[in-house]
XYZ file of C-alpha atoms in Angstrom:
646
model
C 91.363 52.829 154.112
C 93.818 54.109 151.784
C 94.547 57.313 153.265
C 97.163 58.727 150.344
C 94.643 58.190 147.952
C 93.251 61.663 149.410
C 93.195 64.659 147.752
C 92.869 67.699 150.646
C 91.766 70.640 149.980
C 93.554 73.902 151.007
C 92.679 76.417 153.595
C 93.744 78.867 150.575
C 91.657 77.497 148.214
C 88.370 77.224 150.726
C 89.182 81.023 151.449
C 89.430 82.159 147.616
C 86.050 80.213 147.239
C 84.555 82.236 149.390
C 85.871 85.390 148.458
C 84.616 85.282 145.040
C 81.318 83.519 145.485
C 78.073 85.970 145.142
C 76.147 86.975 147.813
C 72.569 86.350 147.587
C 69.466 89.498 148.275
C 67.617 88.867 151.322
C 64.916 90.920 153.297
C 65.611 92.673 156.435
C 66.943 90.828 159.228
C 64.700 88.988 161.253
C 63.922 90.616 164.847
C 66.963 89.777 166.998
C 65.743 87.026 170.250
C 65.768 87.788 173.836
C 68.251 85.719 176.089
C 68.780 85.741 179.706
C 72.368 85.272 180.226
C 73.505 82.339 182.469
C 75.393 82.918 185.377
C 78.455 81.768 186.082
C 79.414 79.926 182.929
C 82.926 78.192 182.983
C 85.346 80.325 180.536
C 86.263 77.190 178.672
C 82.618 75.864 178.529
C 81.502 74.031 175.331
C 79.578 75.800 172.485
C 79.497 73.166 170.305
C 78.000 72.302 167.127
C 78.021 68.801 165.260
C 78.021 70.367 161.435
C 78.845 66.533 160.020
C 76.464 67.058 156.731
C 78.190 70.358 155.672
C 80.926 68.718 153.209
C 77.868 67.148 151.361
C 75.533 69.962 151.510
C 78.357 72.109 149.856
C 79.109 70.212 147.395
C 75.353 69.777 146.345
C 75.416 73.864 146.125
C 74.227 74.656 149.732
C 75.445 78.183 150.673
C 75.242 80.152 154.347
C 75.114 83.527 155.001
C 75.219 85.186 158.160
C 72.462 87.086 159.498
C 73.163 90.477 157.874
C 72.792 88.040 154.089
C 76.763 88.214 153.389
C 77.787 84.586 152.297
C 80.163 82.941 154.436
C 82.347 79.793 155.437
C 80.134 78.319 158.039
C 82.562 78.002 160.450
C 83.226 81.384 160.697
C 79.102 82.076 160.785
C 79.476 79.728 163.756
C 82.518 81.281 165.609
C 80.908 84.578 165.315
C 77.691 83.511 166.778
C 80.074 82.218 170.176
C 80.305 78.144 169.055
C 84.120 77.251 170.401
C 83.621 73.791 169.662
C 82.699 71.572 166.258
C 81.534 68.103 166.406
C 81.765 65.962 163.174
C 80.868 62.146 163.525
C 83.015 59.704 161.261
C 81.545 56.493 159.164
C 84.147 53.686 158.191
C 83.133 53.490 154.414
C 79.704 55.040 154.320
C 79.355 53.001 150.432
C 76.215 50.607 150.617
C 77.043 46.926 150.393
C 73.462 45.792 148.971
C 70.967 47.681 146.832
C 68.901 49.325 149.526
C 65.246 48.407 149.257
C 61.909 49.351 151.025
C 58.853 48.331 150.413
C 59.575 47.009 147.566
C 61.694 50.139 146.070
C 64.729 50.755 145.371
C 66.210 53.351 147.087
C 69.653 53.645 146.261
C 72.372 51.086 144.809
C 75.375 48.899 145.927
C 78.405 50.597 146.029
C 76.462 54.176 145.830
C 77.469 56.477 149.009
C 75.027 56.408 151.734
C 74.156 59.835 152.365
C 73.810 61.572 155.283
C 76.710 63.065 155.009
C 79.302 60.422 153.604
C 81.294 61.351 156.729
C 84.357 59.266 155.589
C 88.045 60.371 156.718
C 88.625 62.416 153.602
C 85.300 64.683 154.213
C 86.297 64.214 158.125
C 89.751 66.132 157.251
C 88.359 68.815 155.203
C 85.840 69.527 157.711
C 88.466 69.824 160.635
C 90.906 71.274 158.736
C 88.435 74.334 158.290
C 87.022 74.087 161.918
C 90.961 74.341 163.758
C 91.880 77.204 160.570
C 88.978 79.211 162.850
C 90.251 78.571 165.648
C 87.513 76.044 166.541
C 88.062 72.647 168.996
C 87.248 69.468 167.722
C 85.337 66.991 168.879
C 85.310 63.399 166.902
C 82.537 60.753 167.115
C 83.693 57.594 165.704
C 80.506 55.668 164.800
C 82.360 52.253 164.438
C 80.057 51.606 161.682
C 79.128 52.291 157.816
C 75.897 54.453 158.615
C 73.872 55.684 161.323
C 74.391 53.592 164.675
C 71.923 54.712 168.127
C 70.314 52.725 170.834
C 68.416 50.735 168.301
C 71.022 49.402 165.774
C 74.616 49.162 166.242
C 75.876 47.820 162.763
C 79.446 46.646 162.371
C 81.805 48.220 159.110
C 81.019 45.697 156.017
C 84.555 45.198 156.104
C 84.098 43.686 159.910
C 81.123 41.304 159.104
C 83.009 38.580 159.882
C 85.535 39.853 162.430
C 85.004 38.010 166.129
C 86.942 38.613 169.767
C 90.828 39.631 169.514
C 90.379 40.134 165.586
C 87.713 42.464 166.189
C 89.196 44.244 168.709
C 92.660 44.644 167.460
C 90.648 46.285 164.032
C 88.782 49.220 166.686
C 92.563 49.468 168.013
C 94.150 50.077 164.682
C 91.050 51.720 162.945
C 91.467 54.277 165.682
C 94.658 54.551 165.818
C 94.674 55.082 161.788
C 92.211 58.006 161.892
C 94.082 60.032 164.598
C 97.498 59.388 162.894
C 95.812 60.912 159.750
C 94.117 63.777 161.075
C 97.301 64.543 163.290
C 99.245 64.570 159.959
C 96.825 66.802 158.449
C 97.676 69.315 161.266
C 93.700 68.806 162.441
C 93.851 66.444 165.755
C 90.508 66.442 167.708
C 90.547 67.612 171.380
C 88.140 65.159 172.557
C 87.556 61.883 170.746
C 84.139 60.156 171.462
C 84.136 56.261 171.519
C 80.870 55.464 169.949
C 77.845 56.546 169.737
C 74.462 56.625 171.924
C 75.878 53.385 173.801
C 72.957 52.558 175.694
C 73.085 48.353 174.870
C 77.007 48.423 173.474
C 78.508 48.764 170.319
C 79.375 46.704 167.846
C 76.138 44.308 167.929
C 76.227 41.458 168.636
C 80.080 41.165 169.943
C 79.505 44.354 172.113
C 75.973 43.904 172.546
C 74.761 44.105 176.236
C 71.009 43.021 176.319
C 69.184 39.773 174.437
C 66.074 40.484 172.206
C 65.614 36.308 172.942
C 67.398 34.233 175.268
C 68.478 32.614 172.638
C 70.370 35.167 171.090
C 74.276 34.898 171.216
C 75.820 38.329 172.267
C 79.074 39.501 173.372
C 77.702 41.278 176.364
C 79.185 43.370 179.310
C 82.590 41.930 178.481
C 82.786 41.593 175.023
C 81.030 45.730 174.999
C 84.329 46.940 177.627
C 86.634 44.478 175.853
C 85.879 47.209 172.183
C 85.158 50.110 174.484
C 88.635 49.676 175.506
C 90.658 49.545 172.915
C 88.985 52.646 170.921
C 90.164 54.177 174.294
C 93.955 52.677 174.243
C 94.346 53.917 170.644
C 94.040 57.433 171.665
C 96.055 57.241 174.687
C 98.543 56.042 172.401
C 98.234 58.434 170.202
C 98.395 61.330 172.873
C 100.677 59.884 175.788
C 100.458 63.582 177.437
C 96.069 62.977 177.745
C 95.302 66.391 176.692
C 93.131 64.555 174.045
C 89.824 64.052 176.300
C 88.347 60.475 176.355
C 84.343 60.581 175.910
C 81.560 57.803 176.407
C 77.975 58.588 175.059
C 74.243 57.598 175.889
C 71.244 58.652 174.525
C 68.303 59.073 176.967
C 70.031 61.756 178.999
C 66.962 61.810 181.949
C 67.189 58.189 182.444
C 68.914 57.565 185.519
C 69.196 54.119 185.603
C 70.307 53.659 182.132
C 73.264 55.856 182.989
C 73.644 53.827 186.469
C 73.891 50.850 184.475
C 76.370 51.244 182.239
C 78.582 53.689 183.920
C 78.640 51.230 186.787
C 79.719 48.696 184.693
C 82.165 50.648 183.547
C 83.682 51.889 186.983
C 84.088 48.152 187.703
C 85.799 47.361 184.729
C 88.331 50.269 185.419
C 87.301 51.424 182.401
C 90.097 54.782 181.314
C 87.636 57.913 180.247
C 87.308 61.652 180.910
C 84.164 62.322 179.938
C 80.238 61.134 180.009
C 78.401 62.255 177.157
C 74.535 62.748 177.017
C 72.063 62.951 173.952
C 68.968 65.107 175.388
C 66.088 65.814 172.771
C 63.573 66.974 175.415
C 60.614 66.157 173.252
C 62.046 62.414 172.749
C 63.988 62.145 176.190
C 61.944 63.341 179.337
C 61.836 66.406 181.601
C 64.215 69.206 182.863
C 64.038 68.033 185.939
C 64.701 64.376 185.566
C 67.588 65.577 182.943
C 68.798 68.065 186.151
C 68.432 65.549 188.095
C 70.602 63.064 186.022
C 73.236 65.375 185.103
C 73.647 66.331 188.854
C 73.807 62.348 189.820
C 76.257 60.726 187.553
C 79.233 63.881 187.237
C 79.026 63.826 191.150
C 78.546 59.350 191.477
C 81.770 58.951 188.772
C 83.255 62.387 189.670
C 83.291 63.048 186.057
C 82.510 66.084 183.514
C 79.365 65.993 181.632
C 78.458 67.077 178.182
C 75.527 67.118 176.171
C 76.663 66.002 173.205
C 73.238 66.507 171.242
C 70.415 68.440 171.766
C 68.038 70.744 168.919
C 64.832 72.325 168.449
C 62.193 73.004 166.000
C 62.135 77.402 164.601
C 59.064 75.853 162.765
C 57.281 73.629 162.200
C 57.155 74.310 158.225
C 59.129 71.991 156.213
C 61.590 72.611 153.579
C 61.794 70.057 151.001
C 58.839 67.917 151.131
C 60.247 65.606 152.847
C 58.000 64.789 156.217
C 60.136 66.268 159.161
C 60.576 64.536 162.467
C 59.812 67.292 164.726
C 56.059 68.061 164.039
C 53.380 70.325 166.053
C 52.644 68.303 168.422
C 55.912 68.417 169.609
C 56.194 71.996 170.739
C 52.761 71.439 172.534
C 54.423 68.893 174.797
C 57.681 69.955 175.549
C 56.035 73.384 175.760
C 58.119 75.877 173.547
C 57.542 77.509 170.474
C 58.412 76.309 167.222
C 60.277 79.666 166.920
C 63.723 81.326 166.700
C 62.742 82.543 169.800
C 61.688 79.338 171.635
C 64.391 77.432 169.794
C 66.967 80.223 171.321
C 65.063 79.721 174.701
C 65.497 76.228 175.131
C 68.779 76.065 173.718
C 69.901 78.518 176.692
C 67.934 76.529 179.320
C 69.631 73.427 178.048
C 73.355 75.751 178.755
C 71.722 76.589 181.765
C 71.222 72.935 183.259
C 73.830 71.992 182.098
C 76.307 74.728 184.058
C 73.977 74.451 187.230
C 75.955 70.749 187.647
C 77.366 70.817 190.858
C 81.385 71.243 190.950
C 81.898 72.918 187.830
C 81.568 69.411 186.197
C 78.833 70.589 183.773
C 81.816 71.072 180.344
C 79.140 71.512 177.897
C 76.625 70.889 175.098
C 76.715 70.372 171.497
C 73.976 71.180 169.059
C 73.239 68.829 166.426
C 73.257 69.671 162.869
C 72.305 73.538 162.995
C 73.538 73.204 159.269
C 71.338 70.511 158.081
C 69.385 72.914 155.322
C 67.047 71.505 152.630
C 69.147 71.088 149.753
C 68.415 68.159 147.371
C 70.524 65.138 147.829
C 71.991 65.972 151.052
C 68.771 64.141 153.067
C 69.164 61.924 155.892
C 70.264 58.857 153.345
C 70.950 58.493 149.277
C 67.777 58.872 147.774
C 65.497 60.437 150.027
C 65.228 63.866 151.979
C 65.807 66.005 155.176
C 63.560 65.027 158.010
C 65.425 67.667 160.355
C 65.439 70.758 157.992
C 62.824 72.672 160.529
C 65.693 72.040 163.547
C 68.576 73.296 161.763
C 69.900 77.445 162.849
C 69.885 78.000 159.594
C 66.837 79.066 157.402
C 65.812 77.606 154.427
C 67.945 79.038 152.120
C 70.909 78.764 154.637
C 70.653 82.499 156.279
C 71.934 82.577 160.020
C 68.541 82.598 162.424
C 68.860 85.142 165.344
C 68.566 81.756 167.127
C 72.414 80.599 166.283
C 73.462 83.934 168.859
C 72.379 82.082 171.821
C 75.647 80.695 172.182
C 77.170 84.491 172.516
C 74.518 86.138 174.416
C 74.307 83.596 177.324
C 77.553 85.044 177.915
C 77.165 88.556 177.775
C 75.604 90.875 180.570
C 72.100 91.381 178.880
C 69.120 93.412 179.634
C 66.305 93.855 181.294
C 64.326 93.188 178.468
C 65.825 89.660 177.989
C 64.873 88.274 181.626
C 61.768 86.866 180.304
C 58.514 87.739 182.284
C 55.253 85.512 183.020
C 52.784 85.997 181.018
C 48.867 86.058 182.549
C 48.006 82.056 183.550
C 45.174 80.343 182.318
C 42.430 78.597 184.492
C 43.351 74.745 184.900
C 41.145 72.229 183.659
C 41.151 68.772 186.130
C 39.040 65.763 186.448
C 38.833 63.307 189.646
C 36.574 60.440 190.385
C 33.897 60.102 192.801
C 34.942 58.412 195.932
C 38.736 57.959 195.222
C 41.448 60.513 196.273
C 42.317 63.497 194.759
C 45.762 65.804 194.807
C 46.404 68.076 192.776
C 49.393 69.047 190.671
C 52.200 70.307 192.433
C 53.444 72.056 189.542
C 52.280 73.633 186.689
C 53.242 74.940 182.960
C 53.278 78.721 182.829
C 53.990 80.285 179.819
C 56.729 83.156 179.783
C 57.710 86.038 176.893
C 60.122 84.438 175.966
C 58.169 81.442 174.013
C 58.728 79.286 176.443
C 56.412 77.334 178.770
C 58.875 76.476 182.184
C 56.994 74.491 185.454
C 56.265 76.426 188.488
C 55.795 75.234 192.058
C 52.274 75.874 193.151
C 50.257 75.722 196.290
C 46.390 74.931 196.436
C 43.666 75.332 199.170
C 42.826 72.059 200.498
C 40.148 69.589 199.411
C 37.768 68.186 201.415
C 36.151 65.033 201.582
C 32.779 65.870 201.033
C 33.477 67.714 197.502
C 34.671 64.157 196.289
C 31.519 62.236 197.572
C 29.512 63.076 194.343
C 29.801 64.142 190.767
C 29.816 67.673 190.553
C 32.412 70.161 189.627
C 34.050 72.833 192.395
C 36.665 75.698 191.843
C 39.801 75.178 193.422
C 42.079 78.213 194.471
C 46.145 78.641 195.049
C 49.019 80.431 193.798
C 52.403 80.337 192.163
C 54.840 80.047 194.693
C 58.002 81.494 193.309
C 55.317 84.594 191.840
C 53.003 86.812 193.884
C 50.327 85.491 191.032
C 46.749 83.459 192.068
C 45.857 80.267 190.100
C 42.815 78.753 190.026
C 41.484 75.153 188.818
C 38.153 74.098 188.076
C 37.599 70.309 188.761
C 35.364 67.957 187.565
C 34.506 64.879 189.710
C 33.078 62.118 187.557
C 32.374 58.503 188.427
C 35.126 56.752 186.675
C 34.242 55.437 183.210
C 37.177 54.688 181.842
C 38.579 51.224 183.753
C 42.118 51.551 182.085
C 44.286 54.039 184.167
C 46.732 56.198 182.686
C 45.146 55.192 179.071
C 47.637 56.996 176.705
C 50.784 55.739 178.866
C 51.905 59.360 180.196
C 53.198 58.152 183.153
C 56.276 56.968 181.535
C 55.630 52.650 182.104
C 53.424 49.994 181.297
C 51.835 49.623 184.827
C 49.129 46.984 185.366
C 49.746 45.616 181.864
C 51.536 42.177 181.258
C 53.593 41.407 178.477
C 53.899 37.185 177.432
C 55.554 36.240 174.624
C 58.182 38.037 173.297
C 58.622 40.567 175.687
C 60.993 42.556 173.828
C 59.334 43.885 171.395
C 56.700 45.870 173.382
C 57.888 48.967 175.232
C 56.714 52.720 176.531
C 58.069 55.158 174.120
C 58.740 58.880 174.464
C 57.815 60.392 171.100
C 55.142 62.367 170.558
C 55.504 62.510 167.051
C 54.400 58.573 167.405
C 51.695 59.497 169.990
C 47.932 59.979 169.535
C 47.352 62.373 172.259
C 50.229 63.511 174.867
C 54.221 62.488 174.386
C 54.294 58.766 175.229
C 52.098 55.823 173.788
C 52.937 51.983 173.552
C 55.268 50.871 170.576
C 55.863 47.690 169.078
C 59.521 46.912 167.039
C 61.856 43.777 166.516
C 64.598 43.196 164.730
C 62.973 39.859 163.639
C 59.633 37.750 163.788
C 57.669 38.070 166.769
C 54.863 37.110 168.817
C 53.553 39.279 171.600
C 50.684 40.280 173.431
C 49.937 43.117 176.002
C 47.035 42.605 178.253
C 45.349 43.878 181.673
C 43.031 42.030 183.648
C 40.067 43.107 185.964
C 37.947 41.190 188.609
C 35.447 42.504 190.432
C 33.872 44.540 188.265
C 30.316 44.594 187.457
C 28.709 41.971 185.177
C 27.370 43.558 181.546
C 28.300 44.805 177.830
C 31.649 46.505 177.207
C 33.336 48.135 174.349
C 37.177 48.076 174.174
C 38.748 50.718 172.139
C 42.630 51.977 170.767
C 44.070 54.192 168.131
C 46.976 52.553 166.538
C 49.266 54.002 163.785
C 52.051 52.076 162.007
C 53.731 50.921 159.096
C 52.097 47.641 158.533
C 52.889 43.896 157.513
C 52.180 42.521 160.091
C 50.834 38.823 159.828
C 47.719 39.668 162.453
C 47.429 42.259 164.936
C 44.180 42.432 166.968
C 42.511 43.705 169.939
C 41.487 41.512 172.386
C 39.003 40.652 175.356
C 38.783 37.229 176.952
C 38.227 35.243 179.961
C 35.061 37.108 180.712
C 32.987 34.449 181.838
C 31.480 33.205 178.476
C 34.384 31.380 177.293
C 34.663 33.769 173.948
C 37.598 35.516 172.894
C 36.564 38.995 171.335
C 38.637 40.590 168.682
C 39.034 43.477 166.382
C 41.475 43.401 163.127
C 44.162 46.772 163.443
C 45.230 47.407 159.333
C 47.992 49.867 160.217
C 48.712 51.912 156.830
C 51.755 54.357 157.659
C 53.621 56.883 160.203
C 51.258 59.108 161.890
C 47.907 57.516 160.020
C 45.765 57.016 163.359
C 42.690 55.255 163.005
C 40.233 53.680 166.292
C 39.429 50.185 166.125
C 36.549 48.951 168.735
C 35.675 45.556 170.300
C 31.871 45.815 171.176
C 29.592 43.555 172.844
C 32.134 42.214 175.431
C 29.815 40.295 177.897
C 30.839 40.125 181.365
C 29.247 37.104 183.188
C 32.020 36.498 186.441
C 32.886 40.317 186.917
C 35.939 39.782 185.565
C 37.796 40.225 181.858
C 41.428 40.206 180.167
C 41.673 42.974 177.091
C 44.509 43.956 175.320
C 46.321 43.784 172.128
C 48.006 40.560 170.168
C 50.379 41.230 167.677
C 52.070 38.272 165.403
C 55.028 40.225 163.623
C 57.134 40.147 161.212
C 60.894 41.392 161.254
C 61.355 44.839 161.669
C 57.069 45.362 161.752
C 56.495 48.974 163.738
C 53.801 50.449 164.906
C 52.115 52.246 167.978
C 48.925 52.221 170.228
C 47.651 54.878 172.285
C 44.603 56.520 174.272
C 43.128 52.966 175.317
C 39.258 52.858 176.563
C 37.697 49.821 178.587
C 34.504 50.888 179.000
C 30.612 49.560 180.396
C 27.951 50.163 178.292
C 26.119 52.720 179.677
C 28.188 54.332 181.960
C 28.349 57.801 182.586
């Protein structure tokens, strides 16, 4: 990149901008949140914000304003609120190479800017200039790519295509080295420099590329991903021999154990030379509290390393700004269990903090929330010619005014009051089922909701269960309390004979247990998402990168001979050549099926296989899917059932 061909603009100039731009007429303030202040919070712990899309939402007229409705830089909106730390990601030459087309439109053109920001150096330098003229630490996320890269796609630069081994290496060396030479010159060097993005299978696909979608597929893997890893990491040592500049490596998936086992193991081996391990942690895409605790707590004390989040947001709606459909959606907040509010934003934001400084050691540095900016204004969506899916997760109203969510990064600080301890509000009867016959324990904990929008899990204690209320179908009431709260719970079970033969039918328990996956393998997995669930947060989802062939099947014997009916819900974008429900080897040598037509995100329809005769008490059901490249789609709330059975 020619780097003299930029033309920077002045920390003067930004401030007369400001000063003579109008300010806009609001309404009152909205009601200020509560927040219980975390204890013992580091003095140099990271409030950090990734505000990467600001350079393009500016320059398509977006405007911020603080809370009070005076228009302001929104750096200094930020600083004010208690952010000490900006995040801004950086794309190689975010131009597109080919016309961008989907389903069958056009999109946006070659050579056109991607979107999404356009995070190029030039908008990189103007960003960090403004961040460091506030006094503001900077945090830089080299993508290694043109666009968007996560777990799912790691794209090389165009300009790379054809790069292999020492060539591509030695252009992540001087690429790196190129950036930080330029942003050093422009008095605006990061503090911590992030190599790559959401790592979880490499970078670089397929010369750093850690996993096969075939085992065909030709891949760089552990080596070739440590071999790039490395020499992002050499060309910042270089360019900061004294190592002030902190060294960062990021996952996504920050309550996944094992992934974070994995690679940081692998990286240990290799002697790999970093500071930091970085964490993305959506809670309604990634998991628990606990198994993100639990995580956190693990890896900074297993690699005696600092941890970070280094993204994490929340819905203060659900409400969407620009007609464009948003990824965070109701169902969301009714699974992760906060409020699509300033208030439950603010709340989970601060329990986030709070994890996150709870790491053993001190070793918990901090967390970075991603894109509080991100406000509907037309053009700046998530690429060139389409819109903002994360408007309703931004800290920022519609029309860019400062929620009383953005102060949560100030008040966890401050001593508070008793009004912001948050108090438990009155709990709700518990609805549970059991079967006749087969044990039953109940929930150790439970979801209680609190003032502060926020539904947290308790410990809780129950009264035994005896035998004899499980001999028969009937329904009992079932008493215990809260254990951490002088407060009595109480459950009212229903034991029913079991109807449904497929266990854990919408896939909450976080695998595929009892099913069996033949063909290929890959493209069938347990997703997290409720926004591409039917009922709870996880359901099964189907995605590959190219043509594929796959089925997903569980078998029963010893069941009693008659009619069934196998039903799913499936929603999902379509194309595929055939994708079908299935029942076979039942003892009458048919094979049973039912045509899915998926017809888009979030469009759920049941399909049913009836008359399913079972003649040797046993049966295989499931689903077959022949599909094409890049085919999506996802099942949910599966029913193998006997005619007839109550």
């Amino acid at each position: 990149m020619n780097q003299t061909s930029f033309r920077l603009r002045t920390l003067a100039v930004a401030l007369l901008c400001a000063a003579t731009l109008p300010n806009v007429t609001f309404a009152a303030a909205p009601a200020a949140v509560t927040v219980q202040p975390v204890p013992e919070l580091r003095a140099d712990f990271m409030m950090g914000a990734d505000v990467s899309m600001t350079d393009q939402i500016e320059k398509l007229g977006g405007k911020f304003y603080d809370a009070q409705g005076q228009q302001k830089d929104i750096f200094a909106i930020l600083k004010e609120n208690g952010v000490n730390w900006i995040r801004l990601r950086i794309w190689n030459n975010p131009v597109n190479a080919a016309d961008v087309v989907e389903g069958g439109k056009t999109i946006s053109r070659k050579g056109e800017p991607v979107g999404g920001g356009n995070n190029d150096l030039a908008a990189t330098i103007r960003m960090a200039q403004r961040a460091k003229a506030q006094g503001l630490k900077l945090l830089l996320d080299f993508h290694y790519s043109d666009f968007w890269v996560d777990p799912d796609k790691q794209f090389k630069p165009a300009a790379w295509e054809k790069l292999k081994g020492k060539e591509l290496e030695a252009a992540v060396h001087q690429y790196t080295a190129d950036v930080l030479k330029a942003l050093r010159e422009a008095n605006a060097s990061p503090d911590m420099v992030q190599i790559g993005n959401e790592l979880n299978g490499g970078m670089l696909w397929p010369d750093g590329k850690t996993w096969k979608a075939k085992p065909e597929e030709q891949i760089g893997g552990d080596e070739g991903f440590v071999a790039l890893l490395s020499q992002g990491i050499k060309a910042v040592r270089e360019s900061d021999p004294s190592r002030k500049t902190k060294v960062a490596v990021h996952l996504a998936n920050g309550a996944t154990n094992d992934l974070y086992r994995r690679v940081f193991d692998l990286l240990t081996k290799k002697g790999v030379d970093y500071d930091v391990i970085g964490l993305s942690f959506y809670p309604y895409w990634h998991g628990t509290f606990d198994d993100f605790q639990t995580n956190v707590d693990d890896i900074s004390s297993r690699y005696a390393k600092e941890v970070v989040v280094m993204e994490t947001a929340y819905a203060y709606t659900t409400e969407d700004g620009d007609g464009f459909p948003n990824l965070f959606n109701r169902d969301m907040q009714k699974s992760v269990g906060y409020k699509a509010t300033p208030q439950g934003q603010a709340s989970l934001v601060r329990d986030v903090i709070n994890a996150v400084a709870q790491v053993p050691g001190q070793r918990g540095a901090g967390v970075f929330y991603w894109e509080p900016g991100w406000i509907p204004v037309k053009g700046a969506g998530w690429r060139t010619g389409e819109g903002n899916a994360w408007d309703n997760q931004a800290m920022f109203d519609f029309k860019g005014r400062a929620l009383p969510s953005l102060a949560v990064f100030k008040r966890v600080r401050e001593a508070g009051t008793a009004a912001d301890v948050p108090t438990l509000l009155p709990v709700a009867p518990l609805k549970l089922t059991t079967y006749v016959g087969e044990n039953f324990a109940p929930p150790e904990k439970m979801r209680v909701a609190f003032s502060d929008d926020a539904q947290r899990e308790v410990w809780v204690s129950w009264d035994d269960v005896s035998a004899e209320q499980l001999k028969q179908a009937g329904n009992f009431k079932l008493k215990g309390h809260l254990s951490n709260f002088d407060v009595p719970v109480e459950a009212a079970v229903a034991v029913v004979p079991r109807r449904n033969l497929i266990e854990d039918p919408s896939f909450e328990n976080g695998k595929l247990e009892g099913w069996t996956i033949t063909g290929t393998a890959a493209a069938i997995s347990n997703e997290r998402n409720p926004g591409n669930a039917k009922t709870g947060q996880q359901s099964m989802h189907y995605w590959l990168g190219e043509p594929f062939k796959v089925e997903a099947t569980r078998s029963y014997t010893g069941i009693p001979n008659g009619t069934y009916s196998l039903k799913a819900w499936a929603a999902g974008g379509g194309g595929e050549k055939s994708i079908e429900l299935i029942a076979r080897d039942c003892g009458d040598g048919k094979r049973y099926t039912k045509t899915i037509t998926n017809t888009g995100w979030q469009k759920w329809a049941q399909y049913t296989v009836s008359g399913i005769k079972v003649t040797n008490g046993a049966c295989t059901v499931g689903v077959a899917i022949d599909g094409q490249t890049g085919n999506w789609g996802n099942l949910d709330d599966f029913e193998f059932i006997r005619d007839g059975a109550n």
